[in-house]
Each structure stands twice: as C-alpha cells, then as structure tokens.
C-alpha cells in the first residue's frame, strides 16, 4: 500500500509562455502543457492532444500486462457498446486511451503532449494513496456546532447514527453485492413479520399453539429454498457474458473461491514481475478441486440430496 505514495517524478518538461522549460514535479499545475517522450514518467494526469506512437506502461495502476497505446480520440466507446461513454464511470481506467496517468505511468515508446487535468491527491494514484492512508469521513457527517450551527449538528449526528446502524446490519459497508444481499435478507425478514401479523390478525390476535406454528411455517416458507444456488447460477451467467465480450478473467473465478490470499504478492502481480504462461494437469486438478469444494451451491446441493434420502 505504500507503493503508490513512494512513486514520484522529479521533473517535468512543460511549455510556459510558448517556451519549453523543465520544472520540478511539485510546480506542475492544472492547465500546463506537458511534453512526453520515451523514458519519461508522467508528472500528472494528462488529457492527450498529441500522440505519436505513444505507449504508456500502466502496470502499477491498471495492472495492464502490456503497454497501452494512447491516442487523442475525443470520444471513447463504453465497453461492450458502440455508444460513446457519457461519464468516466462508464469506462475503466485501462480503457481511457486519451488519458495519461500520473506517477505510475512511464513512456516505453513514442512521444506526445497533453494538458494537465489533475495533480497531487486529485489524480487517480492520489485517490488510491488517500484511500489507503486513513479512513475519510463521509461528507455531511460533521457535528461542529461552532462551524456549521445547530441544524448541521443534528443532521450530522443522525447520519452518523445511520452509518453505525447500517454497518451493524451490513447495509452501508461491503461490496455492492453484499449490500444488496443484506437488503434482500432484511426485506424478506420484514415480509415474514408482516405475514405473521396477518395470520394473528385473522385469528383476532388470539394466538394458540396451532396459530403460532402456522405463522412460523409461513415465515419460513417465504424464504426461497434455492437462494444460494440461484445466486451462484446468476454469477455464472455473468461470467459467460464477460466471455462473450472478450473480458473473461479465469483467475477471477479461481481467486473467488479462495478465502485467504497473500496480499504481499499483489504489487508483484501489478508490476508484471512474472507472467502466467501455462498450467499443468496437476495444477488443473488442484484448482478444480478448490472451486468445487468451496462452492456454496455444490455443498447446498449435496445437503439437499442427503435430506431426500
């Protein structure tokens, strides 16, 4: 995690008042025109307007194994479509061919020019360094009475309480899939409670043992029996969609079944210090065994078969 903070470019070739000069990297600001040539390190995030066989090595930032060929295209198509992307969120960092990124990028080939659009902690690598340095408070959570007044104090306290409660329930932290699954679980829970109240209301809130058992059975019945299997199949279908778009990542399937991964090797992978060339039959057996043995759907199906017999 310290690698993005340690990367730096000592100087940059810029154009000032129509004259070319070399300035320290810290003096580069938005609006400067930066000249790039083979062997240079990009001092800031640049929007390229001139590129002559320009290639950028983005291993440390985007984990691209090969240098990325840059261009000056004004519009970039969103992945999987022929329509131009409306926002940067629709295009991954590795697909933004008209942008050269700060610090992590070196020029192995070609030359070009670009205008500075972001410097310091606003660059892509700066955002990564900021996210690994310390936990930032979400906007609108301040409770400073002197600075923002009583209204913001109440609002900030309410939002902090919501964040803490959401973290406890798993609704505000985790991956997008985990958040959606947590929301689905609580939705089913509330539906089950409503169904139990309906059962009690039909009996005019008289709850003998038979009514309680019926209400519990109704609550259990609302939970899908094959929810885990459906989720696994859904993700399996999405992988084939990626395959159709030539974006299939086999190792994503393998690493998705691994509970512990040595993060110390992640910089080695990102810097392209070794390459995957082939896989032997014995490693194939190990990988297949790992995926099958750790698949929740496989275990779930086995348990259901045992119950039937």
PDB file of N, CA and C in Angstrom, residues 95-151:
ATOM      1  N   UNK A  95      -9.149   1.608 -20.045  1.00  0.00           N
ATOM      2  CA  UNK A  95      -9.763   1.855 -21.352  1.00  0.00           C
ATOM      3  C   UNK A  95      -9.750   3.323 -21.755  1.00  0.00           C
ATOM      4  N   UNK A  96      -9.285   4.192 -20.888  1.00  0.00           N
ATOM      5  CA  UNK A  96      -9.249   5.623 -21.214  1.00  0.00           C
ATOM      6  C   UNK A  96      -7.956   5.923 -21.975  1.00  0.00           C
ATOM      7  N   UNK A  97      -8.009   5.689 -23.269  1.00  0.00           N
ATOM      8  CA  UNK A  97      -6.792   5.758 -24.085  1.00  0.00           C
ATOM      9  C   UNK A  97      -6.339   7.183 -24.354  1.00  0.00           C
ATOM     10  N   UNK A  98      -7.167   8.175 -24.057  1.00  0.00           N
ATOM     11  CA  UNK A  98      -6.752   9.559 -24.297  1.00  0.00           C
ATOM     12  C   UNK A  98      -6.257  10.243 -23.026  1.00  0.00           C
ATOM     13  N   UNK A  99      -6.037   9.444 -21.963  1.00  0.00           N
ATOM     14  CA  UNK A  99      -5.554   9.978 -20.693  1.00  0.00           C
ATOM     15  C   UNK A  99      -4.245   9.285 -20.322  1.00  0.00           C
ATOM     16  N   UNK A 100      -3.259  10.079 -19.908  1.00  0.00           N
ATOM     17  CA  UNK A 100      -2.012   9.545 -19.346  1.00  0.00           C
ATOM     18  C   UNK A 100      -2.021   9.840 -17.854  1.00  0.00           C
ATOM     19  N   UNK A 101      -1.769   8.815 -17.059  1.00  0.00           N
ATOM     20  CA  UNK A 101      -1.928   8.942 -15.612  1.00  0.00           C
ATOM     21  C   UNK A 101      -0.613   9.265 -14.922  1.00  0.00           C
ATOM     22  N   UNK A 102      -0.737   9.987 -13.832  1.00  0.00           N
ATOM     23  CA  UNK A 102       0.429  10.490 -13.116  1.00  0.00           C
ATOM     24  C   UNK A 102       1.191   9.394 -12.412  1.00  0.00           C
ATOM     25  N   UNK A 103       2.501   9.579 -12.342  1.00  0.00           N
ATOM     26  CA  UNK A 103       3.406   8.877 -11.428  1.00  0.00           C
ATOM     27  C   UNK A 103       3.556   7.394 -11.730  1.00  0.00           C
ATOM     28  N   UNK A 104       2.441   6.676 -11.877  1.00  0.00           N
ATOM     29  CA  UNK A 104       2.540   5.243 -12.107  1.00  0.00           C
ATOM     30  C   UNK A 104       2.911   4.921 -13.539  1.00  0.00           C
ATOM     31  N   UNK A 105       2.801   5.887 -14.429  1.00  0.00           N
ATOM     32  CA  UNK A 105       2.944   5.632 -15.853  1.00  0.00           C
ATOM     33  C   UNK A 105       4.309   6.075 -16.357  1.00  0.00           C
ATOM     34  N   UNK A 106       4.979   5.189 -17.076  1.00  0.00           N
ATOM     35  CA  UNK A 106       6.210   5.534 -17.776  1.00  0.00           C
ATOM     36  C   UNK A 106       5.980   5.375 -19.274  1.00  0.00           C
ATOM     37  N   UNK A 107       6.842   6.011 -20.048  1.00  0.00           N
ATOM     38  CA  UNK A 107       6.691   6.018 -21.503  1.00  0.00           C
ATOM     39  C   UNK A 107       7.744   5.096 -22.103  1.00  0.00           C
ATOM     40  N   UNK A 108       7.386   3.864 -22.506  1.00  0.00           N
ATOM     41  CA  UNK A 108       8.367   2.973 -23.119  1.00  0.00           C
ATOM     42  C   UNK A 108       8.582   3.242 -24.602  1.00  0.00           C
ATOM     43  N   UNK A 109       7.633   3.985 -25.220  1.00  0.00           N
ATOM     44  CA  UNK A 109       7.733   4.187 -26.661  1.00  0.00           C
ATOM     45  C   UNK A 109       6.923   5.410 -27.054  1.00  0.00           C
ATOM     46  N   UNK A 110       7.444   6.146 -28.056  1.00  0.00           N
ATOM     47  CA  UNK A 110       6.700   7.252 -28.639  1.00  0.00           C
ATOM     48  C   UNK A 110       6.884   8.565 -27.909  1.00  0.00           C
ATOM     49  N   UNK A 111       6.097   9.537 -28.347  1.00  0.00           N
ATOM     50  CA  UNK A 111       6.119  10.862 -27.738  1.00  0.00           C
ATOM     51  C   UNK A 111       4.737  11.482 -27.869  1.00  0.00           C
ATOM     52  N   UNK A 112       4.515  12.538 -27.102  1.00  0.00           N
ATOM     53  CA  UNK A 112       3.212  13.182 -27.157  1.00  0.00           C
ATOM     54  C   UNK A 112       3.151  14.410 -26.272  1.00  0.00           C
ATOM     55  N   UNK A 113       1.986  15.042 -26.292  1.00  0.00           N
ATOM     56  CA  UNK A 113       1.741  16.212 -25.458  1.00  0.00           C
ATOM     57  C   UNK A 113       0.347  16.097 -24.849  1.00  0.00           C
ATOM     58  N   UNK A 114       0.209  16.704 -23.677  1.00  0.00           N
ATOM     59  CA  UNK A 114      -1.087  16.691 -23.013  1.00  0.00           C
ATOM     60  C   UNK A 114      -1.223  17.853 -22.063  1.00  0.00           C
ATOM     61  N   UNK A 115      -2.457  18.187 -21.749  1.00  0.00           N
ATOM     62  CA  UNK A 115      -2.744  19.267 -20.816  1.00  0.00           C
ATOM     63  C   UNK A 115      -3.091  18.669 -19.460  1.00  0.00           C
ATOM     64  N   UNK A 116      -2.579  19.266 -18.412  1.00  0.00           N
ATOM     65  CA  UNK A 116      -2.769  18.744 -17.056  1.00  0.00           C
ATOM     66  C   UNK A 116      -4.219  18.946 -16.629  1.00  0.00           C
ATOM     67  N   UNK A 117      -4.862  17.870 -16.183  1.00  0.00           N
ATOM     68  CA  UNK A 117      -6.245  17.941 -15.705  1.00  0.00           C
ATOM     69  C   UNK A 117      -6.359  17.630 -14.216  1.00  0.00           C
ATOM     70  N   UNK A 118      -5.320  17.043 -13.624  1.00  0.00           N
ATOM     71  CA  UNK A 118      -5.361  16.731 -12.190  1.00  0.00           C
ATOM     72  C   UNK A 118      -3.944  16.577 -11.671  1.00  0.00           C
ATOM     73  N   UNK A 119      -3.719  17.056 -10.452  1.00  0.00           N
ATOM     74  CA  UNK A 119      -2.406  16.944  -9.820  1.00  0.00           C
ATOM     75  C   UNK A 119      -2.574  16.488  -8.370  1.00  0.00           C
ATOM     76  N   UNK A 120      -1.467  16.034  -7.797  1.00  0.00           N
ATOM     77  CA  UNK A 120      -1.460  15.686  -6.375  1.00  0.00           C
ATOM     78  C   UNK A 120      -2.438  14.586  -6.018  1.00  0.00           C
ATOM     79  N   UNK A 121      -3.186  14.797  -4.938  1.00  0.00           N
ATOM     80  CA  UNK A 121      -4.108  13.793  -4.427  1.00  0.00           C
ATOM     81  C   UNK A 121      -5.387  13.703  -5.235  1.00  0.00           C
ATOM     82  N   UNK A 122      -5.548  14.565  -6.246  1.00  0.00           N
ATOM     83  CA  UNK A 122      -6.738  14.509  -7.098  1.00  0.00           C
ATOM     84  C   UNK A 122      -6.541  13.517  -8.238  1.00  0.00           C
ATOM     85  N   UNK A 123      -5.297  13.139  -8.528  1.00  0.00           N
ATOM     86  CA  UNK A 123      -5.033  12.169  -9.586  1.00  0.00           C
ATOM     87  C   UNK A 123      -5.536  10.794  -9.172  1.00  0.00           C
ATOM     88  N   UNK A 124      -5.557   9.876 -10.131  1.00  0.00           N
ATOM     89  CA  UNK A 124      -6.044   8.525  -9.847  1.00  0.00           C
ATOM     90  C   UNK A 124      -5.168   7.825  -8.814  1.00  0.00           C
ATOM     91  N   UNK A 125      -3.850   7.951  -8.955  1.00  0.00           N
ATOM     92  CA  UNK A 125      -2.963   7.327  -7.972  1.00  0.00           C
ATOM     93  C   UNK A 125      -3.059   8.041  -6.632  1.00  0.00           C
ATOM     94  N   UNK A 126      -3.334   9.346  -6.649  1.00  0.00           N
ATOM     95  CA  UNK A 126      -3.528  10.076  -5.403  1.00  0.00           C
ATOM     96  C   UNK A 126      -4.764   9.612  -4.658  1.00  0.00           C
ATOM     97  N   UNK A 127      -5.823   9.303  -5.403  1.00  0.00           N
ATOM     98  CA  UNK A 127      -7.041   8.788  -4.772  1.00  0.00           C
ATOM     99  C   UNK A 127      -6.775   7.446  -4.100  1.00  0.00           C
ATOM    100  N   UNK A 128      -5.956   6.607  -4.761  1.00  0.00           N
ATOM    101  CA  UNK A 128      -5.621   5.306  -4.170  1.00  0.00           C
ATOM    102  C   UNK A 128      -4.805   5.502  -2.897  1.00  0.00           C
ATOM    103  N   UNK A 129      -3.820   6.409  -2.957  1.00  0.00           N
ATOM    104  CA  UNK A 129      -2.996   6.662  -1.776  1.00  0.00           C
ATOM    105  C   UNK A 129      -3.826   7.219  -0.630  1.00  0.00           C
ATOM    106  N   UNK A 130      -4.798   8.095  -0.949  1.00  0.00           N
ATOM    107  CA  UNK A 130      -5.644   8.667   0.096  1.00  0.00           C
ATOM    108  C   UNK A 130      -6.529   7.610   0.735  1.00  0.00           C
ATOM    109  N   UNK A 131      -7.018   6.686  -0.086  1.00  0.00           N
ATOM    110  CA  UNK A 131      -7.903   5.646   0.452  1.00  0.00           C
ATOM    111  C   UNK A 131      -7.161   4.663   1.341  1.00  0.00           C
ATOM    112  N   UNK A 132      -5.842   4.511   1.130  1.00  0.00           N
ATOM    113  CA  UNK A 132      -5.067   3.574   1.952  1.00  0.00           C
ATOM    114  C   UNK A 132      -4.409   4.241   3.149  1.00  0.00           C
ATOM    115  N   UNK A 133      -4.371   5.567   3.174  1.00  0.00           N
ATOM    116  CA  UNK A 133      -3.685   6.264   4.263  1.00  0.00           C
ATOM    117  C   UNK A 133      -4.527   6.311   5.528  1.00  0.00           C
ATOM    118  N   UNK A 134      -5.731   6.759   5.417  1.00  0.00           N
ATOM    119  CA  UNK A 134      -6.608   6.822   6.588  1.00  0.00           C
ATOM    120  C   UNK A 134      -8.056   6.847   6.125  1.00  0.00           C
ATOM    121  N   UNK A 135      -8.920   6.504   7.025  1.00  0.00           N
ATOM    122  CA  UNK A 135     -10.338   6.446   6.723  1.00  0.00           C
ATOM    123  C   UNK A 135     -10.919   7.853   6.723  1.00  0.00           C
ATOM    124  N   UNK A 136     -11.519   8.218   5.612  1.00  0.00           N
ATOM    125  CA  UNK A 136     -12.102   9.537   5.490  1.00  0.00           C
ATOM    126  C   UNK A 136     -13.575   9.501   5.900  1.00  0.00           C
ATOM    127  N   UNK A 137     -13.987  10.541   6.605  1.00  0.00           N
ATOM    128  CA  UNK A 137     -15.390  10.632   6.992  1.00  0.00           C
ATOM    129  C   UNK A 137     -16.232  11.022   5.791  1.00  0.00           C
ATOM    130  N   UNK A 138     -17.395  10.454   5.683  1.00  0.00           N
ATOM    131  CA  UNK A 138     -18.288  10.775   4.582  1.00  0.00           C
ATOM    132  C   UNK A 138     -18.738  12.227   4.687  1.00  0.00           C
ATOM    133  N   UNK A 139     -19.025  12.878   3.550  1.00  0.00           N
ATOM    134  CA  UNK A 139     -19.469  14.279   3.609  1.00  0.00           C
ATOM    135  C   UNK A 139     -20.809  14.409   4.320  1.00  0.00           C
ATOM    136  N   UNK A 140     -20.987  15.545   4.990  1.00  0.00           N
ATOM    137  CA  UNK A 140     -22.243  15.808   5.681  1.00  0.00           C
ATOM    138  C   UNK A 140     -22.353  15.175   7.048  1.00  0.00           C
ATOM    139  N   UNK A 141     -21.226  14.635   7.591  1.00  0.00           N
ATOM    140  CA  UNK A 141     -21.263  13.978   8.904  1.00  0.00           C
ATOM    141  C   UNK A 141     -20.669  14.841  10.012  1.00  0.00           C
ATOM    142  N   UNK A 142     -20.297  16.060   9.715  1.00  0.00           N
ATOM    143  CA  UNK A 142     -19.689  16.916  10.729  1.00  0.00           C
ATOM    144  C   UNK A 142     -20.730  17.330  11.771  1.00  0.00           C
ATOM    145  N   UNK A 143     -20.284  17.412  13.040  1.00  0.00           N
ATOM    146  CA  UNK A 143     -21.167  17.816  14.136  1.00  0.00           C
ATOM    147  C   UNK A 143     -20.636  19.063  14.846  1.00  0.00           C
ATOM    148  N   UNK A 144     -19.853  19.860  14.120  1.00  0.00           N
ATOM    149  CA  UNK A 144     -19.271  21.058  14.714  1.00  0.00           C
ATOM    150  C   UNK A 144     -20.348  22.137  14.870  1.00  0.00           C
ATOM    151  N   UNK A 145     -20.716  22.415  16.104  1.00  0.00           N
ATOM    152  CA  UNK A 145     -21.744  23.426  16.371  1.00  0.00           C
ATOM    153  C   UNK A 145     -21.242  24.824  16.048  1.00  0.00           C
ATOM    154  N   UNK A 146     -19.979  25.083  16.352  1.00  0.00           N
ATOM    155  CA  UNK A 146     -19.419  26.410  16.131  1.00  0.00           C
ATOM    156  C   UNK A 146     -19.247  26.718  14.652  1.00  0.00           C
ATOM    157  N   UNK A 147     -18.922  25.709  13.871  1.00  0.00           N
ATOM    158  CA  UNK A 147     -18.608  25.934  12.461  1.00  0.00           C
ATOM    159  C   UNK A 147     -19.840  25.885  11.569  1.00  0.00           C
ATOM    160  N   UNK A 148     -20.776  24.961  11.859  1.00  0.00           N
ATOM    161  CA  UNK A 148     -21.910  24.763  10.958  1.00  0.00           C
ATOM    162  C   UNK A 148     -23.268  25.076  11.582  1.00  0.00           C
ATOM    163  N   UNK A 149     -23.330  25.232  12.905  1.00  0.00           N
ATOM    164  CA  UNK A 149     -24.595  25.550  13.535  1.00  0.00           C
ATOM    165  C   UNK A 149     -25.311  24.329  14.078  1.00  0.00           C
ATOM    166  N   UNK A 150     -26.435  24.604  14.777  1.00  0.00           N
ATOM    167  CA  UNK A 150     -27.175  23.529  15.449  1.00  0.00           C
ATOM    168  C   UNK A 150     -27.838  22.581  14.455  1.00  0.00           C
ATOM    169  N   UNK A 151     -28.315  23.102  13.336  1.00  0.00           N
ATOM    170  CA  UNK A 151     -29.009  22.264  12.361  1.00  0.00           C
ATOM    171  C   UNK A 151     -28.095  21.183  11.803  1.00  0.00           C
TER     172      UNK A 151
END
